[in-house]
Amino acid sequence: MRLREGMLFASDTRTNAGIDHISIFSKMHRFARPGERQIVLLNSGNLATTQQVVNRLRQDVVQNREPHLYSVTSLFEAAELVGDTLRSVIEKAQQGSPSTDFAGNFLIGGQIKGEEPRLFMIYPEGNFIEATKETPFFQIGESKYGKPIFDRVLDFNIPLDEALRCALISFDSTMRSNLSVGLPVDVLKLEAGFGLQEPQIHRVNETDPYWMNLRKQWGEGLRQLFGELPKPTWWKHPSPENE
Amino acid sequence: MRLREGMLFASDTRTNAGIDHISIFSKMHRFARPGERQIVLLNSGNLATTQQVVNRLRQDVVQNREPHLYSVTSLFEAAELVGDTLRSVIEKAQQGSPSTDFAGNFLIGGQIKGEEPRLFMIYPEGNFIEATKETPFFQIGESKYGKPIFDRVLDFNIPLDEALRCALISFDSTMRSNLSVGLPVDVLKLEAGFGLQEPQIHRVNETDPYWMNLRKQWGEGLRQLFGELPKPTWWKHPSPENE
């Protein structure tokens, strides 16, 4: 999310190749130089593809093969770099096995000195779109279950800590309905106007007291709210239990 | 949904072939003989496929080609009949154009005298599964956006009118997040223990006062509940706006 107060990133850690091959891998990657640049990547899709992309991006930095994520001077260039790398990794894998799905997606966000915070969603084809005030968030991966809460609550002007709650509830809804998303969840808060200093990062696991409290309050509040809704007015005769 | 109090069916009416070819078609079909059988079909997927299936099922009744939906003596047989018809319609279309997606899904539910109410979900391959007390609802079509509210609230024992609110909120969430689902929404309530008399039916359109009131109360209540959630406890320093 790219909001007035800054940026918030959240990613789960579950990967699966079939239901009997489930592992924990972080899907959040940082390229940072405090005071100068804070770049965050999130990935979804084929793990071999996305790991190879991140490794290649890191390798380019280590071997100083420009352009790399510490040499680019705008987040737009960073998105181009990630998009080109993603496309070439997928193309190469696809040549060897045309019928396998090697697709992956990336979100790239953050700030490079001289620019405002920016956020991009990168497609497997290597092209990308940028978040705006009207559309201040992107999701990748198993995104449908958790989208309604964003559509109801999220706004460019809400505080970052509210955005965090929104993200956690979105993940909670998704994890209740779908086994391919699971804890722990990594969250990263990059506040605007803090001079590109290190972001705040937290890993939410099952026993996190705040997480447990939040989902309990949300679940109970939701059921209470639900119970208070008006009864339908259309029926010719009400159900016997509701008279 | 198949619940203790009876059954509830809900379907939207939007079909689209590309975003510039959007139409209203009911996806709810009834085969009923009061006091003897109440069968409801809901469909999703390729409209040509599902219309052909329903037409063939009706044609079999008109021409008294048994087994048909007024001759079968159990809902299991009714599901077999719909499944076989669905598979044969898809297979025939697929032969002419192997790369086009002709798939469709059906829900079939209701009651035939001598049986309890039953609910089945039928796959394009013609096979099907039956709802149980532990899994009292099925969804077909664009189902992910609206599933979390069912997973949080729905239970075999909740009253039918609560189940109706749940269904309407699920549709509201889906319609806010996805253009392929749209009003009007048809709802049908078939109460258990009413001797298989005619169900109650209602079409919800945009100006329906109950619908407008329900979604307003839900949206406002949700945002209020959201605003009351606790602030995260992890951060080293809170956002300046939250101090």
Tab-separated table of C-alpha atoms in Angstrom:
chain	number	residue	atom	x	y	z
A	1	MET	CA	0.000	0.000	0.000
A	2	ARG	CA	1.170	3.521	-0.775
A	3	LEU	CA	-0.633	5.942	1.536
A	4	ARG	CA	-0.305	9.515	2.701
A	5	GLU	CA	1.654	8.488	5.796
A	6	GLY	CA	3.947	6.110	3.950
A	7	MET	CA	4.009	2.540	2.763
A	8	LEU	CA	2.936	-0.755	4.219
A	9	PHE	CA	3.964	-4.173	2.906
A	10	ALA	CA	2.654	-7.531	4.047
A	11	SER	CA	3.322	-11.059	2.804
A	12	ASP	CA	2.583	-14.551	3.994
A	13	THR	CA	5.261	-17.231	3.885
A	14	ARG	CA	3.539	-20.339	2.593
A	15	THR	CA	4.616	-22.025	-0.587
A	16	ASN	CA	3.233	-25.271	-1.837
A	17	ALA	CA	3.925	-27.700	-4.622
A	18	GLY	CA	0.921	-29.935	-4.088
A	19	ILE	CA	-0.687	-30.236	-0.686
A	20	ASP	CA	2.021	-32.550	0.689
A	21	HIS	CA	4.915	-30.227	-0.065
A	22	ILE	CA	4.305	-27.127	2.022
A	23	SER	CA	7.180	-24.940	3.156
A	24	ILE	CA	7.926	-21.592	4.733
A	25	PHE	CA	9.741	-19.076	2.539
A	26	SER	CA	9.740	-15.353	3.051
A	27	LYS	CA	8.276	-13.525	0.064
A	28	MET	CA	9.641	-10.139	1.162
A	29	HIS	CA	13.061	-8.909	0.029
A	30	ARG	CA	14.851	-5.655	0.823
A	31	PHE	CA	17.440	-3.581	-0.991
A	32	ALA	CA	18.228	-0.711	1.340
A	33	ARG	CA	20.811	1.963	2.040
A	34	PRO	CA	19.530	4.055	4.963
A	35	GLY	CA	19.122	7.713	4.084
A	36	GLU	CA	19.455	6.963	0.376
A	37	ARG	CA	17.089	4.185	-0.762
A	38	GLN	CA	14.578	1.764	0.668
A	39	ILE	CA	13.336	-0.803	-1.859
A	40	VAL	CA	11.030	-3.675	-0.964
A	41	LEU	CA	10.078	-6.582	-3.221
A	42	LEU	CA	7.182	-8.956	-2.630
A	43	ASN	CA	6.666	-12.020	-4.816
A	44	SER	CA	4.035	-14.610	-5.654
A	45	GLY	CA	3.820	-17.517	-8.056
A	46	ASN	CA	6.438	-20.069	-9.035
A	47	LEU	CA	9.064	-20.125	-6.267
A	48	ALA	CA	11.938	-21.251	-8.493
A	49	THR	CA	11.196	-18.297	-10.790
A	50	THR	CA	10.943	-15.686	-8.054
A	51	GLN	CA	13.994	-16.953	-6.145
A	52	GLN	CA	16.024	-16.867	-9.336
A	53	VAL	CA	14.907	-13.306	-10.033
A	54	VAL	CA	15.858	-12.110	-6.537
A	55	ASN	CA	19.174	-13.973	-6.649
A	56	ARG	CA	20.039	-12.498	-10.016
A	57	LEU	CA	19.166	-9.009	-8.758
A	58	ARG	CA	21.450	-9.550	-5.722
A	59	GLN	CA	24.198	-11.061	-7.875
A	60	ASP	CA	24.170	-7.982	-10.110
A	61	VAL	CA	24.717	-5.838	-7.028
A	62	VAL	CA	27.554	-8.011	-5.691
A	63	GLN	CA	29.316	-8.018	-9.069
A	64	ASN	CA	28.404	-4.372	-9.697
A	65	ARG	CA	26.794	-5.154	-13.066
A	66	GLU	CA	24.853	-1.959	-13.738
A	67	PRO	CA	22.006	-1.197	-13.842
A	68	HIS	CA	21.327	-2.839	-10.478
A	69	LEU	CA	19.010	-1.991	-7.578
A	70	TYR	CA	21.638	0.165	-5.833
A	71	SER	CA	22.582	2.066	-8.987
A	72	VAL	CA	19.169	3.014	-10.404
A	73	THR	CA	18.076	6.563	-9.627
A	74	SER	CA	14.302	6.080	-9.662
A	75	LEU	CA	11.855	3.431	-8.600
A	76	PHE	CA	10.582	3.359	-12.176
A	77	GLU	CA	13.996	2.135	-13.314
A	78	ALA	CA	14.011	-0.374	-10.477
A	79	ALA	CA	10.650	-1.718	-11.675
A	80	GLU	CA	11.988	-1.949	-15.242
A	81	LEU	CA	14.977	-3.903	-13.992
A	82	VAL	CA	12.844	-6.354	-11.995
A	83	GLY	CA	10.389	-6.680	-14.897
A	84	ASP	CA	13.148	-7.429	-17.427
A	85	THR	CA	14.744	-9.955	-15.090
A	86	LEU	CA	11.409	-11.637	-14.390
A	87	ARG	CA	10.534	-11.918	-18.056
A	88	SER	CA	13.918	-13.365	-19.029
A	89	VAL	CA	13.843	-15.945	-16.208
A	90	ILE	CA	10.353	-17.099	-17.211
A	91	GLU	CA	11.190	-17.170	-20.935
A	92	LYS	CA	14.253	-19.324	-20.363
A	93	ALA	CA	12.401	-21.819	-18.151
A	94	GLN	CA	9.442	-21.935	-20.541
A	95	GLN	CA	11.677	-22.851	-23.501
A	96	GLY	CA	12.688	-26.054	-21.767
A	97	SER	CA	9.175	-27.009	-20.682
A	98	PRO	CA	6.455	-25.130	-22.590
A	99	SER	CA	3.514	-26.716	-20.758
A	100	THR	CA	4.679	-25.910	-17.206
A	101	ASP	CA	3.536	-22.677	-15.565
A	102	PHE	CA	6.633	-20.743	-14.502
A	103	ALA	CA	4.786	-17.437	-14.001
A	104	GLY	CA	5.478	-15.175	-11.055
A	105	ASN	CA	4.467	-11.677	-9.998
A	106	PHE	CA	6.274	-8.971	-8.083
A	107	LEU	CA	5.326	-5.876	-6.178
A	108	ILE	CA	8.113	-3.336	-5.869
A	109	GLY	CA	7.771	-0.327	-3.654
A	110	GLY	CA	9.719	2.104	-1.575
A	111	GLN	CA	11.585	5.320	-2.078
A	112	ILE	CA	14.817	6.553	-3.634
A	113	LYS	CA	16.213	9.876	-2.501
A	114	GLY	CA	14.810	12.718	-4.606
A	115	GLU	CA	11.541	10.925	-5.279
A	116	GLU	CA	8.276	10.387	-3.456
A	117	PRO	CA	7.408	6.853	-2.289
A	118	ARG	CA	6.193	4.744	-5.216
A	119	LEU	CA	4.624	1.339	-5.702
A	120	PHE	CA	4.488	-0.870	-8.807
A	121	MET	CA	2.905	-4.203	-9.681
A	122	ILE	CA	4.967	-6.218	-12.155
A	123	TYR	CA	3.410	-8.831	-14.426
A	124	PRO	CA	5.060	-12.053	-15.624
A	125	GLU	CA	5.410	-10.399	-19.056
A	126	GLY	CA	7.723	-7.816	-17.468
A	127	ASN	CA	5.436	-4.795	-17.828
A	128	PHE	CA	3.990	-3.033	-14.814
A	129	ILE	CA	1.503	-0.514	-13.427
A	130	GLU	CA	1.916	2.109	-10.691
A	131	ALA	CA	-0.304	2.776	-7.666
A	132	THR	CA	-2.071	6.151	-7.440
A	133	LYS	CA	-4.056	8.021	-4.803
A	134	GLU	CA	-7.240	6.552	-6.282
A	135	THR	CA	-5.802	3.022	-6.312
A	136	PRO	CA	-3.399	3.020	-3.385
A	137	PHE	CA	-2.874	-0.737	-3.036
A	138	PHE	CA	-1.962	-3.826	-5.027
A	139	GLN	CA	-2.305	-7.503	-4.229
A	140	ILE	CA	-0.598	-10.485	-5.843
A	141	GLY	CA	-1.118	-14.198	-5.328
A	142	GLU	CA	-4.313	-15.597	-3.775
A	143	SER	CA	-5.917	-12.162	-3.608
A	144	LYS	CA	-9.690	-12.509	-4.020
A	145	TYR	CA	-10.718	-13.687	-0.533
A	146	GLY	CA	-8.960	-10.723	1.072
A	147	LYS	CA	-9.940	-7.996	-1.363
A	148	PRO	CA	-13.415	-6.995	-0.053
A	149	ILE	CA	-12.034	-5.590	3.220
A	150	PHE	CA	-9.586	-3.398	1.245
A	151	ASP	CA	-12.379	-2.233	-1.031
A	152	ARG	CA	-14.527	-1.311	1.969
A	153	VAL	CA	-11.936	0.301	4.232
A	154	LEU	CA	-8.716	1.271	2.482
A	155	ASP	CA	-8.162	4.844	1.456
A	156	PHE	CA	-5.051	6.912	0.666
A	157	ASN	CA	-5.656	8.994	3.793
A	158	ILE	CA	-6.037	6.318	6.475
A	159	PRO	CA	-3.228	6.051	9.045
A	160	LEU	CA	-0.574	3.391	8.445
A	161	ASP	CA	-1.545	1.506	11.590
A	162	GLU	CA	-5.116	1.211	10.315
A	163	ALA	CA	-3.755	0.000	7.002
A	164	LEU	CA	-1.823	-2.622	8.937
A	165	ARG	CA	-4.985	-3.840	10.657
A	166	CYS	CA	-6.682	-3.958	7.276
A	167	ALA	CA	-3.860	-6.090	5.864
A	168	LEU	CA	-3.910	-8.478	8.816
A	169	ILE	CA	-7.688	-8.933	8.632
A	170	SER	CA	-7.398	-9.503	4.894
A	171	PHE	CA	-4.834	-12.248	5.549
A	172	ASP	CA	-6.982	-13.725	8.314
A	173	SER	CA	-9.997	-13.945	5.981
A	174	THR	CA	-7.869	-15.524	3.271
A	175	MET	CA	-6.255	-18.062	5.579
A	176	ARG	CA	-9.640	-19.185	6.896
A	177	SER	CA	-10.902	-19.828	3.378
A	178	ASN	CA	-7.787	-21.117	1.591
A	179	LEU	CA	-4.952	-23.429	2.592
A	180	SER	CA	-2.406	-21.962	0.171
A	181	VAL	CA	-1.896	-18.897	2.389
A	182	GLY	CA	-0.449	-19.319	5.893
A	183	LEU	CA	1.359	-17.798	8.837
A	184	PRO	CA	3.808	-16.377	9.623
A	185	VAL	CA	3.031	-13.048	7.967
A	186	ASP	CA	5.784	-10.461	7.487
A	187	VAL	CA	4.832	-6.805	7.759
A	188	LEU	CA	6.972	-3.786	6.958
A	189	LYS	CA	6.108	-0.153	7.645
A	190	LEU	CA	8.028	2.557	5.804
A	191	GLU	CA	7.012	5.945	7.132
A	192	ALA	CA	7.170	8.962	4.851
A	193	GLY	CA	9.202	11.884	6.102
A	194	PHE	CA	11.598	9.806	8.190
A	195	GLY	CA	14.528	10.532	5.885
A	196	LEU	CA	14.591	7.027	4.355
A	197	GLN	CA	15.744	5.494	7.618
A	198	GLU	CA	15.289	1.784	8.302
A	199	PRO	CA	11.659	0.632	8.191
A	200	GLN	CA	9.926	-1.150	11.033
A	201	ILE	CA	9.550	-4.865	10.435
A	202	HIS	CA	7.658	-7.522	12.304
A	203	ARG	CA	6.980	-11.217	11.761
A	204	VAL	CA	3.509	-12.274	12.927
A	205	ASN	CA	3.298	-15.881	14.034
A	206	GLU	CA	0.441	-17.935	15.498
A	207	THR	CA	1.152	-17.013	19.103
A	208	ASP	CA	1.597	-13.268	18.536
A	209	PRO	CA	-0.644	-11.730	21.255
A	210	TYR	CA	-1.617	-8.749	19.095
A	211	TRP	CA	-2.578	-10.977	16.165
A	212	MET	CA	-4.587	-13.310	18.417
A	213	ASN	CA	-6.380	-10.371	19.999
A	214	LEU	CA	-7.060	-8.660	16.675
A	215	ARG	CA	-8.620	-11.683	14.959
A	216	LYS	CA	-10.655	-12.512	18.079
A	217	GLN	CA	-12.056	-8.967	18.313
A	218	TRP	CA	-12.732	-8.858	14.594
A	219	GLY	CA	-14.430	-12.266	14.499
A	220	GLU	CA	-16.610	-11.547	17.536
A	221	GLY	CA	-17.430	-8.011	16.417
A	222	LEU	CA	-18.369	-9.236	12.967
A	223	ARG	CA	-20.726	-11.886	14.316
A	224	GLN	CA	-22.294	-9.355	16.690
A	225	LEU	CA	-22.726	-6.818	13.892
A	226	PHE	CA	-24.225	-9.577	11.795
A	227	GLY	CA	-26.706	-10.487	14.527
A	228	GLU	CA	-27.895	-6.878	14.735
A	229	LEU	CA	-28.788	-6.587	11.045
A	230	PRO	CA	-32.457	-6.083	10.215
A	231	LYS	CA	-34.636	-9.040	9.252
A	232	PRO	CA	-35.877	-9.259	5.664
A	233	THR	CA	-39.141	-7.470	5.057
A	234	TRP	CA	-40.282	-9.298	1.943
A	235	TRP	CA	-41.507	-12.683	3.082
A	236	LYS	CA	-45.219	-13.374	3.177
A	237	HIS	CA	-44.756	-15.280	6.426
A	238	PRO	CA	-41.644	-15.186	8.583
A	239	SER	CA	-39.787	-18.355	9.523
A	240	PRO	CA	-41.422	-19.900	12.600
A	241	GLU	CA	-38.217	-19.429	14.616
A	242	ASN	CA	-38.202	-15.705	13.892
A	243	GLU	CA	-41.727	-14.754	14.845
B	1	MET	CA	-27.425	-23.636	1.683
B	2	ARG	CA	-28.998	-26.611	3.385
B	3	LEU	CA	-29.699	-25.728	7.014
B	4	ARG	CA	-31.717	-27.050	9.909
B	5	GLU	CA	-34.662	-24.738	9.091
B	6	GLY	CA	-34.611	-25.472	5.378
B	7	MET	CA	-32.846	-24.306	2.243
B	8	LEU	CA	-31.801	-20.951	0.885
B	9	PHE	CA	-30.768	-20.283	-2.711
B	10	ALA	CA	-29.351	-17.045	-4.098
B	11	SER	CA	-28.058	-16.153	-7.528
B	12	ASP	CA	-27.052	-13.006	-9.317
B	13	THR	CA	-28.191	-12.368	-12.874
B	14	ARG	CA	-25.160	-10.980	-14.687
B	15	THR	CA	-23.637	-12.722	-17.638
B	16	ASN	CA	-20.846	-11.341	-19.720
B	17	ALA	CA	-19.031	-12.224	-22.892
B	18	GLY	CA	-16.333	-9.581	-22.665
B	19	ILE	CA	-16.944	-6.330	-20.838
B	20	ASP	CA	-19.062	-4.823	-23.624
B	21	HIS	CA	-21.552	-7.660	-23.777
B	22	ILE	CA	-23.253	-7.713	-20.399
B	23	SER	CA	-26.782	-9.027	-19.992
B	24	ILE	CA	-29.300	-10.028	-17.370
B	25	PHE	CA	-30.243	-13.711	-17.264
B	26	SER	CA	-31.708	-15.494	-14.292
B	27	LYS	CA	-29.496	-18.333	-13.116
B	28	MET	CA	-32.233	-19.898	-10.993
B	29	HIS	CA	-34.596	-22.542	-12.391
B	30	ARG	CA	-37.416	-24.409	-10.677
B	31	PHE	CA	-39.027	-27.776	-11.217
B	32	ALA	CA	-41.844	-27.940	-8.702
B	33	ARG	CA	-45.052	-29.796	-7.926
B	34	PRO	CA	-46.410	-28.420	-4.629
B	35	GLY	CA	-46.737	-31.061	-1.961
B	36	GLU	CA	-44.667	-33.525	-3.969
B	37	ARG	CA	-41.353	-32.028	-5.121
B	38	GLN	CA	-39.469	-28.737	-5.027
B	39	ILE	CA	-36.289	-28.757	-7.114
B	40	VAL	CA	-34.125	-25.684	-7.656
B	41	LEU	CA	-31.198	-25.403	-10.074
B	42	LEU	CA	-28.572	-22.655	-10.009
B	43	ASN	CA	-25.979	-22.362	-12.758
B	44	SER	CA	-22.678	-20.657	-13.493
B	45	GLY	CA	-20.233	-20.684	-16.378
B	46	ASN	CA	-20.872	-20.770	-20.113
B	47	LEU	CA	-24.416	-19.492	-20.689
B	48	ALA	CA	-24.984	-21.431	-23.922
B	49	THR	CA	-24.063	-24.615	-22.081
B	50	THR	CA	-26.240	-24.005	-19.042
B	51	GLN	CA	-29.231	-22.793	-21.061
B	52	GLN	CA	-29.003	-25.869	-23.253
B	53	VAL	CA	-28.894	-28.110	-20.179
B	54	VAL	CA	-31.967	-26.483	-18.640
B	55	ASN	CA	-33.835	-26.529	-21.943
B	56	ARG	CA	-33.055	-30.190	-22.477
B	57	LEU	CA	-34.222	-30.991	-18.937
B	58	ARG	CA	-37.496	-29.130	-19.600
B	59	GLN	CA	-37.895	-30.722	-23.011
B	60	ASP	CA	-37.591	-34.180	-21.451
B	61	VAL	CA	-40.425	-33.276	-19.108
B	62	VAL	CA	-42.639	-31.913	-21.878
B	63	GLN	CA	-42.090	-34.994	-24.039
B	64	ASN	CA	-42.199	-37.289	-20.998
B	65	ARG	CA	-38.819	-38.859	-21.832
B	66	GLU	CA	-37.967	-40.608	-18.563
B	67	PRO	CA	-36.001	-40.233	-16.426
B	68	HIS	CA	-36.853	-36.544	-16.114
B	69	LEU	CA	-36.992	-34.145	-13.186
B	70	TYR	CA	-40.654	-34.899	-12.461
B	71	SER	CA	-40.204	-38.684	-12.634
B	72	VAL	CA	-37.101	-39.226	-10.484
B	73	THR	CA	-37.839	-40.368	-6.943
B	74	SER	CA	-34.790	-38.916	-5.178
B	75	LEU	CA	-32.681	-35.803	-5.422
B	76	PHE	CA	-29.668	-38.049	-5.979
B	77	GLU	CA	-31.239	-39.269	-9.230
B	78	ALA	CA	-32.062	-35.683	-10.140
B	79	ALA	CA	-28.387	-34.748	-9.654
B	80	GLU	CA	-27.312	-37.716	-11.808
B	81	LEU	CA	-29.681	-36.578	-14.524
B	82	VAL	CA	-28.417	-32.987	-14.490
B	83	GLY	CA	-24.805	-34.206	-14.331
B	84	ASP	CA	-25.227	-36.534	-17.314
B	85	THR	CA	-26.980	-33.815	-19.315
B	86	LEU	CA	-24.301	-31.254	-18.444
B	87	ARG	CA	-21.448	-33.552	-19.422
B	88	SER	CA	-23.033	-34.525	-22.744
B	89	VAL	CA	-23.757	-30.879	-23.671
B	90	ILE	CA	-20.161	-29.861	-22.909
B	91	GLU	CA	-18.671	-32.862	-24.709
B	92	LYS	CA	-20.637	-32.160	-27.869
B	93	ALA	CA	-19.680	-28.473	-27.915
B	94	GLN	CA	-16.049	-29.261	-27.140
B	95	GLN	CA	-15.777	-31.644	-30.100
B	96	GLY	CA	-16.507	-28.804	-32.496
B	97	SER	CA	-14.135	-26.326	-30.844
B	98	PRO	CA	-11.601	-28.009	-28.546
B	99	SER	CA	-9.882	-24.785	-27.429
B	100	THR	CA	-13.030	-22.952	-26.269
B	101	ASP	CA	-14.137	-23.242	-22.650
B	102	PHE	CA	-17.707	-24.545	-22.597
B	103	ALA	CA	-17.639	-25.505	-18.909
B	104	GLY	CA	-20.553	-24.830	-16.595
B	105	ASN	CA	-21.481	-25.756	-13.040
B	106	PHE	CA	-24.806	-26.457	-11.380
B	107	LEU	CA	-26.137	-26.532	-7.878
B	108	ILE	CA	-29.229	-28.654	-7.427
B	109	GLY	CA	-31.181	-28.633	-4.210
B	110	GLY	CA	-34.615	-29.099	-2.795
B	111	GLN	CA	-36.770	-31.925	-1.604
B	112	ILE	CA	-38.728	-34.832	-3.045
B	113	LYS	CA	-41.500	-36.344	-0.942
B	114	GLY	CA	-40.171	-39.145	1.264
B	115	GLU	CA	-36.695	-37.575	1.518
B	116	GLU	CA	-35.078	-34.862	3.611
B	117	PRO	CA	-33.968	-31.668	1.837
B	118	ARG	CA	-30.699	-32.254	-0.060
B	119	LEU	CA	-28.157	-30.131	-1.892
B	120	PHE	CA	-25.601	-31.151	-4.542
B	121	MET	CA	-22.844	-29.355	-6.439
B	122	ILE	CA	-22.375	-30.694	-9.971
B	123	TYR	CA	-19.075	-30.383	-11.827
B	124	PRO	CA	-18.636	-29.952	-15.595
B	125	GLU	CA	-17.488	-33.592	-15.713
B	126	GLY	CA	-20.973	-34.608	-14.527
B	127	ASN	CA	-19.982	-35.937	-11.117
B	128	PHE	CA	-21.132	-34.220	-7.928
B	129	ILE	CA	-20.828	-33.862	-4.157
B	130	GLU	CA	-23.527	-33.476	-1.499
B	131	ALA	CA	-23.747	-30.896	1.302
B	132	THR	CA	-23.599	-32.136	4.902
B	133	LYS	CA	-24.164	-30.614	8.343
B	134	GLU	CA	-20.434	-29.861	8.537
B	135	THR	CA	-20.392	-28.286	5.053
B	136	PRO	CA	-23.892	-26.858	4.700
B	137	PHE	CA	-23.292	-24.565	1.700
B	138	PHE	CA	-21.872	-24.559	-1.816
B	139	GLN	CA	-20.909	-21.703	-4.107
B	140	ILE	CA	-20.350	-21.729	-7.860
B	141	GLY	CA	-19.072	-19.020	-10.179
B	142	GLU	CA	-17.076	-16.038	-8.882
B	143	SER	CA	-17.044	-17.411	-5.348
B	144	LYS	CA	-13.827	-16.332	-3.621
B	145	TYR	CA	-14.641	-12.700	-2.735
B	146	GLY	CA	-17.800	-13.751	-0.948
B	147	LYS	CA	-16.554	-16.880	0.817
B	148	PRO	CA	-14.971	-15.382	3.987
B	149	ILE	CA	-18.320	-14.181	5.377
B	150	PHE	CA	-19.745	-17.685	4.965
B	151	ASP	CA	-16.705	-19.209	6.650
B	152	ARG	CA	-17.060	-16.806	9.566
B	153	VAL	CA	-20.822	-16.855	10.100
B	154	LEU	CA	-22.597	-19.743	8.411
B	155	ASP	CA	-23.564	-22.783	10.417
B	156	PHE	CA	-26.137	-25.550	9.947
B	157	ASN	CA	-28.101	-24.234	12.919
B	158	ILE	CA	-28.495	-20.539	12.051
B	159	PRO	CA	-32.004	-19.352	11.131
B	160	LEU	CA	-32.848	-19.092	7.435
B	161	ASP	CA	-33.295	-15.330	7.667
B	162	GLU	CA	-29.737	-14.976	9.017
B	163	ALA	CA	-28.521	-17.191	6.203
B	164	LEU	CA	-30.263	-14.823	3.808
B	165	ARG	CA	-28.434	-11.813	5.276
B	166	CYS	CA	-25.203	-13.763	4.969
B	167	ALA	CA	-25.881	-14.474	1.303
B	168	LEU	CA	-26.766	-10.850	0.547
B	169	ILE	CA	-23.630	-9.543	2.274
B	170	SER	CA	-21.562	-12.090	0.396
B	171	PHE	CA	-23.021	-10.823	-2.874
B	172	ASP	CA	-22.480	-7.207	-1.827
B	173	SER	CA	-18.796	-7.886	-1.090
B	174	THR	CA	-18.381	-9.682	-4.397
B	175	MET	CA	-20.116	-6.983	-6.434
B	176	ARG	CA	-17.930	-4.274	-4.904
B	177	SER	CA	-14.774	-6.149	-5.894
B	178	ASN	CA	-15.725	-7.712	-9.218
B	179	LEU	CA	-17.723	-6.517	-12.215
B	180	SER	CA	-18.760	-9.982	-13.388
B	181	VAL	CA	-21.360	-10.251	-10.613
B	182	GLY	CA	-24.307	-7.842	-10.538
B	183	LEU	CA	-27.840	-7.086	-9.416
B	184	PRO	CA	-30.608	-8.093	-9.457
B	185	VAL	CA	-30.121	-11.026	-7.094
B	186	ASP	CA	-32.765	-13.755	-6.885
B	187	VAL	CA	-33.345	-15.394	-3.504
B	188	LEU	CA	-35.480	-18.406	-2.735
B	189	LYS	CA	-36.363	-19.727	0.713
B	190	LEU	CA	-37.642	-23.291	1.039
B	191	GLU	CA	-38.696	-23.943	4.599
B	192	ALA	CA	-38.488	-27.441	6.012
B	193	GLY	CA	-41.673	-28.862	7.497
B	194	PHE	CA	-44.018	-26.848	5.289
B	195	GLY	CA	-45.157	-29.915	3.368
B	196	LEU	CA	-43.247	-29.041	0.178
B	197	GLN	CA	-45.476	-26.063	-0.473
B	198	GLU	CA	-44.355	-23.254	-2.772
B	199	PRO	CA	-41.143	-21.536	-1.637
B	200	GLN	CA	-40.862	-17.831	-1.004
B	201	ILE	CA	-39.081	-15.993	-3.794
B	202	HIS	CA	-37.843	-12.441	-4.080
B	203	ARG	CA	-35.846	-10.501	-6.662
B	204	VAL	CA	-33.533	-7.897	-5.084
B	205	ASN	CA	-32.863	-4.901	-7.278
B	206	GLU	CA	-30.870	-1.720	-6.710
B	207	THR	CA	-33.722	0.232	-5.173
B	208	ASP	CA	-34.933	-2.502	-2.836
B	209	PRO	CA	-35.266	-0.681	0.538
B	210	TYR	CA	-34.246	-3.710	2.579
B	211	TRP	CA	-31.147	-4.317	0.446
B	212	MET	CA	-30.142	-0.641	0.612
B	213	ASN	CA	-30.604	-0.589	4.376
B	214	LEU	CA	-28.749	-3.864	4.888
B	215	ARG	CA	-25.652	-2.905	2.927
B	216	LYS	CA	-25.587	0.558	4.523
B	217	GLN	CA	-25.763	-0.875	8.047
B	218	TRP	CA	-23.187	-3.526	7.240
B	219	GLY	CA	-20.761	-1.095	5.618
B	220	GLU	CA	-21.043	1.458	8.418
B	221	GLY	CA	-20.888	-1.182	11.143
B	222	LEU	CA	-17.845	-2.757	9.565
B	223	ARG	CA	-15.978	0.545	9.365
B	224	GLN	CA	-16.914	1.341	12.973
B	225	LEU	CA	-15.803	-2.091	14.169
B	226	PHE	CA	-12.610	-1.597	12.211
B	227	GLY	CA	-11.975	1.757	13.851
B	228	GLU	CA	-12.311	0.195	17.318
B	229	LEU	CA	-9.647	-2.465	16.765
B	230	PRO	CA	-6.545	-2.224	18.936
B	231	LYS	CA	-3.391	-0.528	17.627
B	232	PRO	CA	-0.351	-2.697	16.907
B	233	THR	CA	1.928	-3.159	19.911
B	234	TRP	CA	5.143	-4.076	18.110
B	235	TRP	CA	6.488	-0.876	16.655
B	236	LYS	CA	9.502	0.763	18.256
B	237	HIS	CA	7.916	4.173	17.647
B	238	PRO	CA	4.291	4.746	16.716
B	239	SER	CA	3.339	6.693	13.635
B	240	PRO	CA	3.324	10.406	14.438
B	241	GLU	CA	-0.410	10.617	13.733
B	242	ASN	CA	-1.142	7.891	16.278
B	243	GLU	CA	0.782	9.161	19.286
